PDB file of C-alpha atoms in Angstrom:
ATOM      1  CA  UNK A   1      -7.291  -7.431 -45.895  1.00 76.00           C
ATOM      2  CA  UNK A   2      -5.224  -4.742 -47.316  1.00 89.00           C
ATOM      3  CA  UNK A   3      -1.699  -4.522 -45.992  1.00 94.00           C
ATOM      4  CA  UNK A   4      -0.662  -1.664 -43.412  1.00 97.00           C
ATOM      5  CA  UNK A   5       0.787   1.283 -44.802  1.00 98.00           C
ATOM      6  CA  UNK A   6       5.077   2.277 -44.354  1.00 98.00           C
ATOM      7  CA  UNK A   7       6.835   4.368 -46.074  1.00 98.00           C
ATOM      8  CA  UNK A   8       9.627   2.796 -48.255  1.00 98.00           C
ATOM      9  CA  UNK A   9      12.582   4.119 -46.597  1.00 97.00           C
ATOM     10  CA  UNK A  10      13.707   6.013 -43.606  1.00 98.00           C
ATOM     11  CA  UNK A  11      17.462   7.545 -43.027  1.00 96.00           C
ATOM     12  CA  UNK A  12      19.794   9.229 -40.137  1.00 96.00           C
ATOM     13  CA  UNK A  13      23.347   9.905 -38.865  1.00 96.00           C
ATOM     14  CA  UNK A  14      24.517   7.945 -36.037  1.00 97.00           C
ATOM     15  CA  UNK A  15      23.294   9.353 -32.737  1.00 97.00           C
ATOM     16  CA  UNK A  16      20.051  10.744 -34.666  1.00 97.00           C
ATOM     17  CA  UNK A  17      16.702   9.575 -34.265  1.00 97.00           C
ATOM     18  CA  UNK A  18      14.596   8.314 -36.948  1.00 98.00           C
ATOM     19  CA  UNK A  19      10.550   7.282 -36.561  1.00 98.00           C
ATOM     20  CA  UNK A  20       8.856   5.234 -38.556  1.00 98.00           C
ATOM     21  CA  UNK A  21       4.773   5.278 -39.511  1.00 98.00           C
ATOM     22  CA  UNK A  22       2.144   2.378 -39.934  1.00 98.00           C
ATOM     23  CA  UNK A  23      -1.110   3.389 -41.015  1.00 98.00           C
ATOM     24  CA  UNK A  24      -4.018   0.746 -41.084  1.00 97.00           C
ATOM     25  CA  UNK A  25      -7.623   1.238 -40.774  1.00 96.00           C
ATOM     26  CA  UNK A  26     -10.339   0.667 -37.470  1.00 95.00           C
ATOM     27  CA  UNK A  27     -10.306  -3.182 -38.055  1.00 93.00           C
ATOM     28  CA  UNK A  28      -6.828  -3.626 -37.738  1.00 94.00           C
ATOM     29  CA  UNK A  29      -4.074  -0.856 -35.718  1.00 96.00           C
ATOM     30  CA  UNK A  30      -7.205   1.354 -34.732  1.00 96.00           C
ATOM     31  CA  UNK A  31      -8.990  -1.881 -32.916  1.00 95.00           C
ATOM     32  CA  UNK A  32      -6.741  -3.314 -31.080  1.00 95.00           C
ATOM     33  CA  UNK A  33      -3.372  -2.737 -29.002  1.00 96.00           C
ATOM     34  CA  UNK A  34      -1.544  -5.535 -30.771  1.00 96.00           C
ATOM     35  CA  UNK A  35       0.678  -3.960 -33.197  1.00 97.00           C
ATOM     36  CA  UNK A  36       4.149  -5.450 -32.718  1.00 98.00           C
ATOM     37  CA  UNK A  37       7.440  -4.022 -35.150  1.00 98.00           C
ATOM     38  CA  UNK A  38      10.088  -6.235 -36.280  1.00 98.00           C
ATOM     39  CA  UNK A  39      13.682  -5.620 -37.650  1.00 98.00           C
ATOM     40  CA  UNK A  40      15.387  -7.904 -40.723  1.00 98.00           C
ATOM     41  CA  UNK A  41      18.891  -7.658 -41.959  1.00 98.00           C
ATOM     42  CA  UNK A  42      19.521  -8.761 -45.174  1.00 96.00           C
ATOM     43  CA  UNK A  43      19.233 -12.842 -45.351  1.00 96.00           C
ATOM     44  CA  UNK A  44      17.720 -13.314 -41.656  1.00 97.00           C
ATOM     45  CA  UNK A  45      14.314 -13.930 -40.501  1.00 98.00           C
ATOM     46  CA  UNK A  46      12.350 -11.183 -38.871  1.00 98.00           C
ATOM     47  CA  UNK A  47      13.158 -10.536 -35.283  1.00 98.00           C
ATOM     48  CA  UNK A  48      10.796  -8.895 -32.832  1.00 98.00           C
ATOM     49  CA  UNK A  49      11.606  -5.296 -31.403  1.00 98.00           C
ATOM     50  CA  UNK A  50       8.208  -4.174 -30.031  1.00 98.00           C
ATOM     51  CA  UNK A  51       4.749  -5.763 -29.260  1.00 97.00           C
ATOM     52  CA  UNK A  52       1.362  -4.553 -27.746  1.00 97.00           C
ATOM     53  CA  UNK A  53       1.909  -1.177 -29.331  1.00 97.00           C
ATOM     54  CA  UNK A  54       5.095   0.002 -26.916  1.00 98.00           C
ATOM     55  CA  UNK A  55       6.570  -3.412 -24.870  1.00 98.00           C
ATOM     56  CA  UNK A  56      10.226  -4.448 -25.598  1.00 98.00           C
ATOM     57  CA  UNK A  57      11.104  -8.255 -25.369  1.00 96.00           C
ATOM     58  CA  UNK A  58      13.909  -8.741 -23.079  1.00 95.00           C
ATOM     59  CA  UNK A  59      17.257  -8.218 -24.733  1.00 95.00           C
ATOM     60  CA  UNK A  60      15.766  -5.341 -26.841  1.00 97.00           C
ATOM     61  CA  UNK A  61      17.585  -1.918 -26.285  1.00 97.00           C
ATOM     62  CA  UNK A  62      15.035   0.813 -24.842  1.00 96.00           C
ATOM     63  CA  UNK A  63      16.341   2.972 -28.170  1.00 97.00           C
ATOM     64  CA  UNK A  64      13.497   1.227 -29.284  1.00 98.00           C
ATOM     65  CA  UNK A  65      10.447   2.781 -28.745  1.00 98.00           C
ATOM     66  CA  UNK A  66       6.897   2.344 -30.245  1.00 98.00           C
ATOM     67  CA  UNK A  67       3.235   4.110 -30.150  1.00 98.00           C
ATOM     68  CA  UNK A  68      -0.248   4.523 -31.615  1.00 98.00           C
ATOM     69  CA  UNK A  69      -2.542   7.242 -32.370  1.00 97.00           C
ATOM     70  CA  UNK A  70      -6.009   6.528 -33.875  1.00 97.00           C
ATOM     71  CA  UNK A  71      -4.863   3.811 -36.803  1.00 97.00           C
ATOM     72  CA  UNK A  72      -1.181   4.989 -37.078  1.00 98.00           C
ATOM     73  CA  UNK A  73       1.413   3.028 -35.040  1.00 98.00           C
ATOM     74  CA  UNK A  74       4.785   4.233 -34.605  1.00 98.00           C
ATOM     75  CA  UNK A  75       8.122   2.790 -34.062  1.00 98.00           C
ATOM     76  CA  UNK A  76      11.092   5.293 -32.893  1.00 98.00           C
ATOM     77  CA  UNK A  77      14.959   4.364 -32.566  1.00 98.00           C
ATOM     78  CA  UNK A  78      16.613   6.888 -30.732  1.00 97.00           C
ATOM     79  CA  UNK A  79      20.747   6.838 -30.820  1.00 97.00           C
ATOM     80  CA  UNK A  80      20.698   5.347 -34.083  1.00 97.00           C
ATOM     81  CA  UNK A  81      23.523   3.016 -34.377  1.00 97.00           C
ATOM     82  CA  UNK A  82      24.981   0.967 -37.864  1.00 97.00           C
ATOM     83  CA  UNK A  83      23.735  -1.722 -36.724  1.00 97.00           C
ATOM     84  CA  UNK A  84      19.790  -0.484 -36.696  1.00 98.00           C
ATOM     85  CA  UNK A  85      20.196  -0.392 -40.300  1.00 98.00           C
ATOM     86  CA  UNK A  86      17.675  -2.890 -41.959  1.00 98.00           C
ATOM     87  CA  UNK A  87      14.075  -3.349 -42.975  1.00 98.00           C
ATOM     88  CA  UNK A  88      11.318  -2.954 -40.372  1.00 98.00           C
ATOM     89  CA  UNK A  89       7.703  -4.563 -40.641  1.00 98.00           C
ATOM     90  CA  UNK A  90       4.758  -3.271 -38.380  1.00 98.00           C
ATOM     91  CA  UNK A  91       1.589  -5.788 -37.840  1.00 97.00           C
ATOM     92  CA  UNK A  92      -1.141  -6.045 -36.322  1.00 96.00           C
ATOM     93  CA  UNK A  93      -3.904  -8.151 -35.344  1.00 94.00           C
ATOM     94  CA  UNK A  94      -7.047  -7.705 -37.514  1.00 91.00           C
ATOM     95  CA  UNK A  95      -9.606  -9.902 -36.239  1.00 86.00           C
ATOM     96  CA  UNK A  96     -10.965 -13.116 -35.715  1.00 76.00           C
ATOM     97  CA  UNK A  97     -10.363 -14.252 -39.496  1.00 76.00           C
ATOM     98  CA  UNK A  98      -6.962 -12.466 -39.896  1.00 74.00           C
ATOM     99  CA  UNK A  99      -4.637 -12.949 -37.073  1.00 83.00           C
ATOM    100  CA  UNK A 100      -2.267 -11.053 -38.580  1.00 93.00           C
ATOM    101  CA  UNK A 101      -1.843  -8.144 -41.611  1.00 95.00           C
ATOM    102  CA  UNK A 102       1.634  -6.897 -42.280  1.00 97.00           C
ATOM    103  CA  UNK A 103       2.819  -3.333 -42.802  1.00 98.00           C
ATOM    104  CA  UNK A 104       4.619  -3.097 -46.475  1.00 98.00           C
ATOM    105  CA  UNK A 105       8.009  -2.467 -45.039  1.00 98.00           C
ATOM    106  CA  UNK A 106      10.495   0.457 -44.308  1.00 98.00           C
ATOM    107  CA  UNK A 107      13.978  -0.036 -45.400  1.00 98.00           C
ATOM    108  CA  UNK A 108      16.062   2.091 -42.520  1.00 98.00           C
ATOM    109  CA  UNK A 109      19.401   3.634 -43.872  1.00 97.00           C
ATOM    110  CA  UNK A 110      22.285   5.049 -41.412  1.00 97.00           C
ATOM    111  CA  UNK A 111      24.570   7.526 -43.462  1.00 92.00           C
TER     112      UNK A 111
ATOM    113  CA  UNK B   1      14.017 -21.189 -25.211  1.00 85.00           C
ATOM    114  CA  UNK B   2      11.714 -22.024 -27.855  1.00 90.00           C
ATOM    115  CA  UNK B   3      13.626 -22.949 -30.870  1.00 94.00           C
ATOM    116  CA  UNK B   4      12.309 -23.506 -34.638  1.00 95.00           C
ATOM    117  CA  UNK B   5      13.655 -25.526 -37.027  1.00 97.00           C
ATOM    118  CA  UNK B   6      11.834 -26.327 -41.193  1.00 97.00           C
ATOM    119  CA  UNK B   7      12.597 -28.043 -43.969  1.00 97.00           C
ATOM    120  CA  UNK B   8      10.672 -29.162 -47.355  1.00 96.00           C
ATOM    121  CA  UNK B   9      11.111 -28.936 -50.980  1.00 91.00           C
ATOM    122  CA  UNK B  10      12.523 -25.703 -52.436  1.00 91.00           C
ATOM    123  CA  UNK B  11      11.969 -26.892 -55.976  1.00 97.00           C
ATOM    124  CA  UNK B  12       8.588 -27.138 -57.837  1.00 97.00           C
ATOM    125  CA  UNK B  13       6.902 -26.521 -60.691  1.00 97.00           C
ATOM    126  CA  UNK B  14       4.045 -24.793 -62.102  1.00 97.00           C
ATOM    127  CA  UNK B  15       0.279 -26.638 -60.106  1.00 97.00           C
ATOM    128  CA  UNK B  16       2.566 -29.080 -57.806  1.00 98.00           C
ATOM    129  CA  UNK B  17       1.712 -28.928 -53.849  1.00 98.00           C
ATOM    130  CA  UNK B  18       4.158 -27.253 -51.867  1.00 98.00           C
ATOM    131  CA  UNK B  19       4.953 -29.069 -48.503  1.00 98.00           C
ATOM    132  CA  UNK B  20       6.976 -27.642 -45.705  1.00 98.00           C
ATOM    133  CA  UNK B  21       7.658 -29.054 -41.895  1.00 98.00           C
ATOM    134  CA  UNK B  22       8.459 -27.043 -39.204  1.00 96.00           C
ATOM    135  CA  UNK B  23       9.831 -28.559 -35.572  1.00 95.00           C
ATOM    136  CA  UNK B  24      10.083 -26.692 -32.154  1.00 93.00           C
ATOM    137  CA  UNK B  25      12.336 -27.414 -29.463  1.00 93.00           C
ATOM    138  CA  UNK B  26      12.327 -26.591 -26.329  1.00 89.00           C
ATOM    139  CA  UNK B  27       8.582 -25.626 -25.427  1.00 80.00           C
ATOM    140  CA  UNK B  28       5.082 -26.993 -25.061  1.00 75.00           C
ATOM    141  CA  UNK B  29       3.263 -26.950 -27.665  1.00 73.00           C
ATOM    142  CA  UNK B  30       0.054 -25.858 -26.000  1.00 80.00           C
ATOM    143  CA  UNK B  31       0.724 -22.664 -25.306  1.00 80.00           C
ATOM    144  CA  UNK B  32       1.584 -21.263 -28.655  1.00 86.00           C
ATOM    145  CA  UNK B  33      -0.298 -20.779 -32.226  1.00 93.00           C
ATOM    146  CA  UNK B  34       2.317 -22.157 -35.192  1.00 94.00           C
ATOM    147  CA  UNK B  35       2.401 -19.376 -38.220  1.00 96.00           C
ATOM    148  CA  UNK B  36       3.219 -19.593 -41.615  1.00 98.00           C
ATOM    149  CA  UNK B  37       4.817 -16.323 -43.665  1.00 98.00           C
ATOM    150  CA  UNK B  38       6.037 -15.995 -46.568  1.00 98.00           C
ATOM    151  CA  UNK B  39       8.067 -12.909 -48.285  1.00 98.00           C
ATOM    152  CA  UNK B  40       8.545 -12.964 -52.072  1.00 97.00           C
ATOM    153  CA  UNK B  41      12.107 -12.111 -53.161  1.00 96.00           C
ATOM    154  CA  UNK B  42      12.583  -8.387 -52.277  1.00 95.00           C
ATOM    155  CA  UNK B  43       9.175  -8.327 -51.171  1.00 96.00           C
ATOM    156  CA  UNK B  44       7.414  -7.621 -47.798  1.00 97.00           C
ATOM    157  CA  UNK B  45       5.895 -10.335 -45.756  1.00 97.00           C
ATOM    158  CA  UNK B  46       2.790 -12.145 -45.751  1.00 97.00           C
ATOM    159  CA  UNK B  47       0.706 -14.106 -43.097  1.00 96.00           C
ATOM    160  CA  UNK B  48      -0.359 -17.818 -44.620  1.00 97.00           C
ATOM    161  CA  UNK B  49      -2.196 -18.852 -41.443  1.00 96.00           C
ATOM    162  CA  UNK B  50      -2.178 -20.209 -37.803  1.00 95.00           C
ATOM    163  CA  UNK B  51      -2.578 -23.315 -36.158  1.00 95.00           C
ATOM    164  CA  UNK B  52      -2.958 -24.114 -32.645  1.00 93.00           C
ATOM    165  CA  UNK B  53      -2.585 -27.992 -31.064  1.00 92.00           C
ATOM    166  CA  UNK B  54      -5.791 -28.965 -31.111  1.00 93.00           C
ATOM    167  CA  UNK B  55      -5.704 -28.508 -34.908  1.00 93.00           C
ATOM    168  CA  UNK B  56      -7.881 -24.968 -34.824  1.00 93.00           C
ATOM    169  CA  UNK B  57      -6.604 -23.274 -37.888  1.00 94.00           C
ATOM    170  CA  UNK B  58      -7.002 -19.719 -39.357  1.00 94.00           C
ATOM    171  CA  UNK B  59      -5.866 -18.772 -42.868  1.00 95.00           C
ATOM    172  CA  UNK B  60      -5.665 -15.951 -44.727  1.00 93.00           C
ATOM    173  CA  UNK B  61      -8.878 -15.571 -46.554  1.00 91.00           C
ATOM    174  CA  UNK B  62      -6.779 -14.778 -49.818  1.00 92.00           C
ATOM    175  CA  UNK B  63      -4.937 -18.077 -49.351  1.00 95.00           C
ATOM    176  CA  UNK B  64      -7.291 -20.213 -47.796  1.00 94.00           C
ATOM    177  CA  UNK B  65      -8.864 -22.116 -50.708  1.00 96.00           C
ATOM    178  CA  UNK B  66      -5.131 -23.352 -51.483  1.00 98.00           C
ATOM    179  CA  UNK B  67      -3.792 -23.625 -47.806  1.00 98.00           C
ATOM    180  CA  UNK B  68      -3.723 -26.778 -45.569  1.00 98.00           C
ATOM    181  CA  UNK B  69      -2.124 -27.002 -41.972  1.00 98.00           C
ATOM    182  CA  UNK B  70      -1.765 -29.514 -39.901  1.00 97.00           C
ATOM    183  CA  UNK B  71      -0.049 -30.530 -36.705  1.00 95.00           C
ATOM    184  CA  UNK B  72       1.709 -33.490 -35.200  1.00 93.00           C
ATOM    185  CA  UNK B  73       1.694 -33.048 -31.122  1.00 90.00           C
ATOM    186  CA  UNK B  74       3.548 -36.699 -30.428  1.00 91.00           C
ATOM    187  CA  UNK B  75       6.619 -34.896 -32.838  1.00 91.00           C
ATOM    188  CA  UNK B  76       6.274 -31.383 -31.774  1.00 91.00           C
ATOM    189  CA  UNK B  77       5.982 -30.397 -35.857  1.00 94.00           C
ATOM    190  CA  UNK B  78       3.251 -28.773 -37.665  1.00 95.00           C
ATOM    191  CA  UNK B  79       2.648 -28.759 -41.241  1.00 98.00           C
ATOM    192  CA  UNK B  80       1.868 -26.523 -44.655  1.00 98.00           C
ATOM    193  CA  UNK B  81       0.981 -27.806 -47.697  1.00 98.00           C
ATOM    194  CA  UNK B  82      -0.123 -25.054 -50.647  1.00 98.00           C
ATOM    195  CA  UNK B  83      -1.695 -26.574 -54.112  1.00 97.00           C
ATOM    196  CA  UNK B  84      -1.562 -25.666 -57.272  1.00 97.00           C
ATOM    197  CA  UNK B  85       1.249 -23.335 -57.293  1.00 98.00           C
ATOM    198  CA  UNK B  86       2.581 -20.977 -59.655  1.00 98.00           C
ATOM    199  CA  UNK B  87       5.713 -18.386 -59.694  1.00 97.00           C
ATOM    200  CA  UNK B  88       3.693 -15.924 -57.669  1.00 97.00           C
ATOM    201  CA  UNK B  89       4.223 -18.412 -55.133  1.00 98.00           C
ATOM    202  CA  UNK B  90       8.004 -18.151 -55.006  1.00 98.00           C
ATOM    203  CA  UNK B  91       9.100 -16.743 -51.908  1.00 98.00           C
ATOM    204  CA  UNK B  92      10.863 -17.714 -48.397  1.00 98.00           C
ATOM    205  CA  UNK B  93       8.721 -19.174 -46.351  1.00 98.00           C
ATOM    206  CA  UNK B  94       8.620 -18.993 -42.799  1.00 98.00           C
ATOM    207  CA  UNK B  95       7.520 -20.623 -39.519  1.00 97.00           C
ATOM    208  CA  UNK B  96       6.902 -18.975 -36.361  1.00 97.00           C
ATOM    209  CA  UNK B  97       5.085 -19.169 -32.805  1.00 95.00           C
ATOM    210  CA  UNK B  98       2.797 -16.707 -31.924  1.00 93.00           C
ATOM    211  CA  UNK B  99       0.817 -16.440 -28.281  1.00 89.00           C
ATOM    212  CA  UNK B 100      -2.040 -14.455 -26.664  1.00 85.00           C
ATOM    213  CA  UNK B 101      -0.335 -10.939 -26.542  1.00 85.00           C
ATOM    214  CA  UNK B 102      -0.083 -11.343 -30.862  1.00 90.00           C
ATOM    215  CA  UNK B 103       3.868 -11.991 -30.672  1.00 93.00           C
ATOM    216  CA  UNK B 104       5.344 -13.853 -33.454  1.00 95.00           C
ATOM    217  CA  UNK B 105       8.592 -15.075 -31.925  1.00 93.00           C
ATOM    218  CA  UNK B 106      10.452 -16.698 -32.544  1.00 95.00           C
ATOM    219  CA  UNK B 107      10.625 -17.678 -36.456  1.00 97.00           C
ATOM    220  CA  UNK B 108      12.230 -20.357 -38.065  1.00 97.00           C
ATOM    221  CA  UNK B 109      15.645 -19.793 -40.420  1.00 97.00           C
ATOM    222  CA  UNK B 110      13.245 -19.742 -43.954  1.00 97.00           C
ATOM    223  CA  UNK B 111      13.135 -21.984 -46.533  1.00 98.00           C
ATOM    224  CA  UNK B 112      13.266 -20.548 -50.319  1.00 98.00           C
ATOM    225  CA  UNK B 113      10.651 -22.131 -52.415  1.00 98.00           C
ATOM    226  CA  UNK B 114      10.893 -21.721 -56.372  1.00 98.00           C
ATOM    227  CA  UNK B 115       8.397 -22.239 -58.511  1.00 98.00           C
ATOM    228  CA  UNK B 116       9.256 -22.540 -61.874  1.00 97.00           C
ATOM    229  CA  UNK B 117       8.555 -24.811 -65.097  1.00 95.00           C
TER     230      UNK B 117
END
């Protein structure tokens, strides 16, 4: 099971809006509506932002957005703020066998 | 609020078994799967495998021939144990819940393991 597909890094000004792809295949983001996105700052676990493709745990600002086309998910942050500066991961689920497969990464810079 | 908390061995050399515990607090084990990830320094992150409370477990088929998890229900802990290491096994390791809707939330603080001779 390959990994999903990010690109490495991602930028905006403060206010700006900044969207970020994850491209799998039809086993994984193309079969099913599980693709969840989570933020990391430097030296902290993962934290989840989105899940089921668009849903925002509680305490998650709605600047946080997500959606899916075919095999390419999509996480938005509108109103980018300093603190939205980190690394985001996509996943997904991929199957009986592999519960979950992890996008490669997208560092997001706020100049 | 479900709470994690791991420990183990952050230490090892080259085709020792790596052995991390993770505890939760604060919620019933039945109604979650227990994940392992792991992310190599500077690296993205990786799915180990899941394991539910009856002992069901899933692992990552490029893992799975080094990958054991267990679970302890009476402690609220579940277990990973990875043999025969080597320094492509250096990384922080994880724990996590996961439930029906494919959430992993929350995860544990990471434990850095280092393999090296």
């Amino acid at each position: 099971q390959s990994a999903l597909t990010q690109p490495p890094s991602a930028s905006g000004s403060p206010g700006q809006s900044v969207t970020i792809s994850c491209t799998g295949t039809s086993s994984d983001v193309g079969a099913y509506n599980y693709v969840s996105w989570y933020q990391q700052h430097p030296g902290k676990a993962p934290k989840l932002m989105i899940y089921e493709v668009s849903r925002r745990p509680s305490g998650v600002p709605d600047r946080f957005s997500g959606s899916k086309s075919g095999n390419t998910a999509s996480l938005t942050v509108s109103g980018l703020q300093t603190e939205d500066e980190a690394d985001y991961y996509c996943s997904s689920h991929a199957g009986s066998n592999n519960a979950f497969v992890f996008g490669t990464g997208t560092k997001v810079a706020v100049l | 609020q479900v709470q994690l908390q791991q420990w183990g061995a952050g230490l090892l050399k080259p085709s020792e078994t790596l052995s991390l515990t993770c505890a939760v607090y604060g919620g019933s084990f039945t109604n979650y799967f227990c994940n392992w990830i792991r992310q190599p320094p500077g690296k993205g992150l990786e799915w180990i495998g899941e394991i539910n409370h009856s002992g069901n477990t899933n692992y990552n088929p490029s893992l799975k021939s080094r990958v054991t998890m267990s679970v302890d229900t009476s402690k609220n802990q579940f277990s990973l144990k990875v043999s025969s290491v080597t320094a492509a096994d250096t990384a922080i390791y994880y724990c996590a819940t996961s439930d029906g809707w494919y959430r992993i939330d929350p995860w544990g603080q990471g434990t850095l393991v280092i393999v090296s001779s």
